[in-house]
PDB file of C-alpha atoms in Angstrom:
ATOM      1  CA  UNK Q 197     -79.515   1.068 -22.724  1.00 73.00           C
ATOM      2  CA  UNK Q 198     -76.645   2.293 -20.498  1.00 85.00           C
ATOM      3  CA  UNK Q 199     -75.296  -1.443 -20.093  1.00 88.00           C
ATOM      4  CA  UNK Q 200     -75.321  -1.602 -24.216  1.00 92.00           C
ATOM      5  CA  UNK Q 201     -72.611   1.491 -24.077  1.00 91.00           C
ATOM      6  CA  UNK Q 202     -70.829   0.343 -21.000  1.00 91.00           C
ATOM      7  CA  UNK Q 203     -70.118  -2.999 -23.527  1.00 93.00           C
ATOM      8  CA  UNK Q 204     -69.790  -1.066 -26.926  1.00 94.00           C
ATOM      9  CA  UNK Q 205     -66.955   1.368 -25.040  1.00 93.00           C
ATOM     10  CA  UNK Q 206     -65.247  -1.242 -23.702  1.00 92.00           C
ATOM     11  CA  UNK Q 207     -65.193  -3.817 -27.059  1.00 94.00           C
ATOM     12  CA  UNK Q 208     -64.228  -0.397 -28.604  1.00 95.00           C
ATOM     13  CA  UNK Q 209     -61.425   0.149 -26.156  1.00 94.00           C
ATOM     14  CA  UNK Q 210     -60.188  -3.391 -26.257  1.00 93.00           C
ATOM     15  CA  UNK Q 211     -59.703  -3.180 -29.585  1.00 95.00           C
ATOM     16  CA  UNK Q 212     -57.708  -0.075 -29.652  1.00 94.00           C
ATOM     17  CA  UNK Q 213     -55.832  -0.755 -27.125  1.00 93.00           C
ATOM     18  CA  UNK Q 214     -54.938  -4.346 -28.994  1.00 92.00           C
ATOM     19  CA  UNK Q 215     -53.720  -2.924 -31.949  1.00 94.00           C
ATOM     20  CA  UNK Q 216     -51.942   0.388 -30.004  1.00 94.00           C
ATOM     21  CA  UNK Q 217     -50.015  -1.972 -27.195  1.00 90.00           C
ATOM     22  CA  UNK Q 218     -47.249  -3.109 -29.821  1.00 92.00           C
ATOM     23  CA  UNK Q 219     -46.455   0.595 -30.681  1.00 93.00           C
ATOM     24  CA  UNK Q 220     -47.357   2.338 -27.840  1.00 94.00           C
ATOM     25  CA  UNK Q 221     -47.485   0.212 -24.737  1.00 90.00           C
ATOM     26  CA  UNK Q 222     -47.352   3.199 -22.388  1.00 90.00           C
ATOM     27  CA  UNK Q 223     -50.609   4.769 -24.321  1.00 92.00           C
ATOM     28  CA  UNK Q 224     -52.026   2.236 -24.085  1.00 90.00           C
ATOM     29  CA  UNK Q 225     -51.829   1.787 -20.402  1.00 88.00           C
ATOM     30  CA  UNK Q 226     -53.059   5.647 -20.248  1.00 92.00           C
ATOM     31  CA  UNK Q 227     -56.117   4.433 -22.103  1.00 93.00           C
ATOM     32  CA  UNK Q 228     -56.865   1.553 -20.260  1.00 90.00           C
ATOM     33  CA  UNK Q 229     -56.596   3.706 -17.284  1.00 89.00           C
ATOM     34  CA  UNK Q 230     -59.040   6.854 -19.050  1.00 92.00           C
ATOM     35  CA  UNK Q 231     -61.097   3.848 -19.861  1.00 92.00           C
ATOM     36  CA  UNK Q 232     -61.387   2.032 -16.169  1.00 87.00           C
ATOM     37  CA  UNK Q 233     -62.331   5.300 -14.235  1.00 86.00           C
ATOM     38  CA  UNK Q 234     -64.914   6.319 -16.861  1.00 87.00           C
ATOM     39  CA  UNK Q 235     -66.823   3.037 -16.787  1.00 88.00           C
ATOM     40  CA  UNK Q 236     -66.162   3.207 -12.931  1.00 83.00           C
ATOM     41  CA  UNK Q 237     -68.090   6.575 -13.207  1.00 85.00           C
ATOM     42  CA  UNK Q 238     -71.211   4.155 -15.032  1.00 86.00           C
ATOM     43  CA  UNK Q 239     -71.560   2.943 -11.466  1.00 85.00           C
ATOM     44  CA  UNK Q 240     -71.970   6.091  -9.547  1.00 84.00           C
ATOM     45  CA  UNK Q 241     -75.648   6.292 -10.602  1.00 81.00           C
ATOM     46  CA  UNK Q 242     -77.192   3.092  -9.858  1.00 86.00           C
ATOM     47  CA  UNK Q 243     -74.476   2.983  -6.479  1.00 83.00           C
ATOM     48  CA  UNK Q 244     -76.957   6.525  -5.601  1.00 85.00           C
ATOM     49  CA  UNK Q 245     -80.235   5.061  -5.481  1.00 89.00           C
ATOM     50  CA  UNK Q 246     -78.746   1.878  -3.346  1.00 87.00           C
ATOM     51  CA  UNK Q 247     -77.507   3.924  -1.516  1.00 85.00           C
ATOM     52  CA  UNK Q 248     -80.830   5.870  -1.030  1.00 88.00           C
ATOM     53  CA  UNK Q 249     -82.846   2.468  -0.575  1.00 89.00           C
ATOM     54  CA  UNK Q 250     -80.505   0.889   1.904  1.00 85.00           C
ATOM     55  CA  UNK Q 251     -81.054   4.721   3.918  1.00 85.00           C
ATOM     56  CA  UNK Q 252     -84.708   4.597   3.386  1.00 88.00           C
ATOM     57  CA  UNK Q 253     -84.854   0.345   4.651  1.00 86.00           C
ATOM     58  CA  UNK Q 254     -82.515   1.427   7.615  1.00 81.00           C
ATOM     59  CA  UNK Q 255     -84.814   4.564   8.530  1.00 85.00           C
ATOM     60  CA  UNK Q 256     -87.936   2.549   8.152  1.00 87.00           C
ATOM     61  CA  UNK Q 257     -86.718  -0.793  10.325  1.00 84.00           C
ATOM     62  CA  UNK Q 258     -84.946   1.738  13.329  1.00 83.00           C
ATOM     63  CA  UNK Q 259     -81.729  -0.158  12.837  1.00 80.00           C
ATOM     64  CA  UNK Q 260     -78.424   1.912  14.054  1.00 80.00           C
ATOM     65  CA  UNK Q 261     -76.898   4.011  11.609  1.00 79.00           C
ATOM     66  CA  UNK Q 262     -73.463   3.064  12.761  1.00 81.00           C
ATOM     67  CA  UNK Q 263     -74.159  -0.110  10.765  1.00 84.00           C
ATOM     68  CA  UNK Q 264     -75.900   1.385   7.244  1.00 84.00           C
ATOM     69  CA  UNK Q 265     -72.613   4.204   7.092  1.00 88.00           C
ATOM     70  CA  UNK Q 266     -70.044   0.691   8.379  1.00 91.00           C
ATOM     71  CA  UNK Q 267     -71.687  -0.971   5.314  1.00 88.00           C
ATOM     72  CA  UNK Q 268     -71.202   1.510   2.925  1.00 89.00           C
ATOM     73  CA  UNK Q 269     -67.743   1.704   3.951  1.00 93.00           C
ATOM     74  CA  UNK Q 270     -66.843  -1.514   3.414  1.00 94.00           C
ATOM     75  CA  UNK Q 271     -69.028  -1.608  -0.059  1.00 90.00           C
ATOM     76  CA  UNK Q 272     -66.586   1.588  -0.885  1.00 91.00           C
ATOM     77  CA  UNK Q 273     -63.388   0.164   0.010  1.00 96.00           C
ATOM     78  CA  UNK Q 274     -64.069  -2.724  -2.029  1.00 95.00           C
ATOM     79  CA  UNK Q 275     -64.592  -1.242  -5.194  1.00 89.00           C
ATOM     80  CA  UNK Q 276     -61.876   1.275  -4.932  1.00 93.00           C
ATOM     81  CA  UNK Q 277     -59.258  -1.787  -4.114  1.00 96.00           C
ATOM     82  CA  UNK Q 278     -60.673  -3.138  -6.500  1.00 94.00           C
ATOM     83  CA  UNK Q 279     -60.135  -0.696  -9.179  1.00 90.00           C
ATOM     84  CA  UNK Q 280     -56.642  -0.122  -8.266  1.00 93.00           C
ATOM     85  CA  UNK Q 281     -56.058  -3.412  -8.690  1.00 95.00           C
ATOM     86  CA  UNK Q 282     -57.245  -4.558 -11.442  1.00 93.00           C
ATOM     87  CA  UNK Q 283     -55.516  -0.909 -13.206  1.00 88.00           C
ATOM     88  CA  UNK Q 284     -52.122  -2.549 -11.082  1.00 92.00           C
ATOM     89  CA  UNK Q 285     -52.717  -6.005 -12.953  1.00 92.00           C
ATOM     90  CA  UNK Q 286     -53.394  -4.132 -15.947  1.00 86.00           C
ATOM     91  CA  UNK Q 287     -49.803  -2.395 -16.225  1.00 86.00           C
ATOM     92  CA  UNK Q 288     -48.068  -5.432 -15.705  1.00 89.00           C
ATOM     93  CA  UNK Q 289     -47.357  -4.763 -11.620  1.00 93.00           C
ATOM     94  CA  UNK Q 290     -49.352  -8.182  -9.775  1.00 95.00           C
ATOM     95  CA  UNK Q 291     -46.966  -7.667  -6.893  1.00 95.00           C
ATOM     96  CA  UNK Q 292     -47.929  -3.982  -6.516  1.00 96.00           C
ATOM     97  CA  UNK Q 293     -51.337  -5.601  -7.188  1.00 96.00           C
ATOM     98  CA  UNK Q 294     -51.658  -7.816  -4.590  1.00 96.00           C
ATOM     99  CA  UNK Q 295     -50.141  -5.331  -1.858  1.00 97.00           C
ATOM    100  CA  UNK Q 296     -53.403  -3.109  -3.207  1.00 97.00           C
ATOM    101  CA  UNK Q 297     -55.757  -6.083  -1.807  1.00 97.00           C
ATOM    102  CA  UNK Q 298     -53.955  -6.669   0.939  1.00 97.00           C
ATOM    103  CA  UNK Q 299     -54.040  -2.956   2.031  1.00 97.00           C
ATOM    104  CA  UNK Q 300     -58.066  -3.289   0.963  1.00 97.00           C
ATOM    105  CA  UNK Q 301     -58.209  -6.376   3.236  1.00 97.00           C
ATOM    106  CA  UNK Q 302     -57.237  -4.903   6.081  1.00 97.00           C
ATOM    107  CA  UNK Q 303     -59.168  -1.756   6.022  1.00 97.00           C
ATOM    108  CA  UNK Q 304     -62.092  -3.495   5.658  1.00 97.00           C
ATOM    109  CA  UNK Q 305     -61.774  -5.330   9.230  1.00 96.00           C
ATOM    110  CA  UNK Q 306     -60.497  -2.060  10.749  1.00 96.00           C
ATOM    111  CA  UNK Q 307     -63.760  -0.523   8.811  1.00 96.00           C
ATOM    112  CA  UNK Q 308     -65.476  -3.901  10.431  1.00 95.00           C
ATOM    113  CA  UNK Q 309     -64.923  -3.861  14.278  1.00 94.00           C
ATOM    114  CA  UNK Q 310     -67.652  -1.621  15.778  1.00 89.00           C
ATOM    115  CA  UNK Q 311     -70.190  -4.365  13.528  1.00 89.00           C
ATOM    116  CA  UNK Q 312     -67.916  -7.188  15.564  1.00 91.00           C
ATOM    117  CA  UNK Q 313     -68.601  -5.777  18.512  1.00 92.00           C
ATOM    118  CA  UNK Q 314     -72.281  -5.178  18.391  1.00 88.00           C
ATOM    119  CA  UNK Q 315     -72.121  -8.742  17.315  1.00 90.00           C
ATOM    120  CA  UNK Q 316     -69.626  -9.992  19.948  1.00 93.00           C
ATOM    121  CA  UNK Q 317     -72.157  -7.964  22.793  1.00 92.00           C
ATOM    122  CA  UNK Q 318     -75.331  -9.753  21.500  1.00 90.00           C
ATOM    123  CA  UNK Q 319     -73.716 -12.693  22.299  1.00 93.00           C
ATOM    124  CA  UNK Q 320     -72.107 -12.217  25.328  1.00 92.00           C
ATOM    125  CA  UNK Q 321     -75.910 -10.772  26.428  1.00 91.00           C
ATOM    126  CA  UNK Q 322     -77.939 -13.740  25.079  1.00 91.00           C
ATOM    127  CA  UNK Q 323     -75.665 -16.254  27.255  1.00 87.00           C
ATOM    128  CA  UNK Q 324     -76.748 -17.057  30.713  1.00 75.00           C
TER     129      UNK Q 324
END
């Protein structure tokens, strides 16, 4: 039922936002922003109880927690850059855009290295 009003608010949307861009372009871009972070906020629910799960699945298997909290970096950084992005494309800006998911990029690998070093160390211990 949710996913039926996550479509019906943004046909709904489009189609304002169609007919107000001619008159009002800078409305417009106001309510595709309004728009983007309240469907974003549709996520935050079902993002909860993955969250949980992956918690519970780490817990029950004794892996590091390091990894679970590296993960859900990385998940997080992704959407947000994301987001920004796709609001940057929206307005017109694809340079500012692109800077966004290069910044994104980035973090993620800095997010990344104590994962490439656990992974780097298993290898390094499993040669002779």
């Amino acid at each position: 039922m949710q996913l039926i009003q996550v479509i019906l608010i943004g046909v709904v949307t489009t189609l304002l936002i169609t007919l107000i861009k001619s008159y009002q372009p800078t409305f417009a871009l106001v309510l595709v922003m309004i728009t983007s972070l309240f469907l974003f906020y549709f996520i935050i629910v079902p993002l909860g109880e993955i969250i949980d799960l992956m918690r519970s699945l780490f817990s029950r298997f004794r892996i590091d927690s390091l990894y679970l909290e590296t993960v859900f970096q990385i998940v997080g950084i992704a959407y947000l850059t994301e987001l920004g992005s796709q609001l940057t494309k929206d307005a017109g800006l694809n340079s500012i855009s692109s800077k966004i998911e290069l910044v994104g990029k980035i973090s993620i690998i800095f997010v990344s290295i104590p994962i490439l070093t656990a992974i780097i160390e298993t290898i390094i211990h499993l040669l002779p």
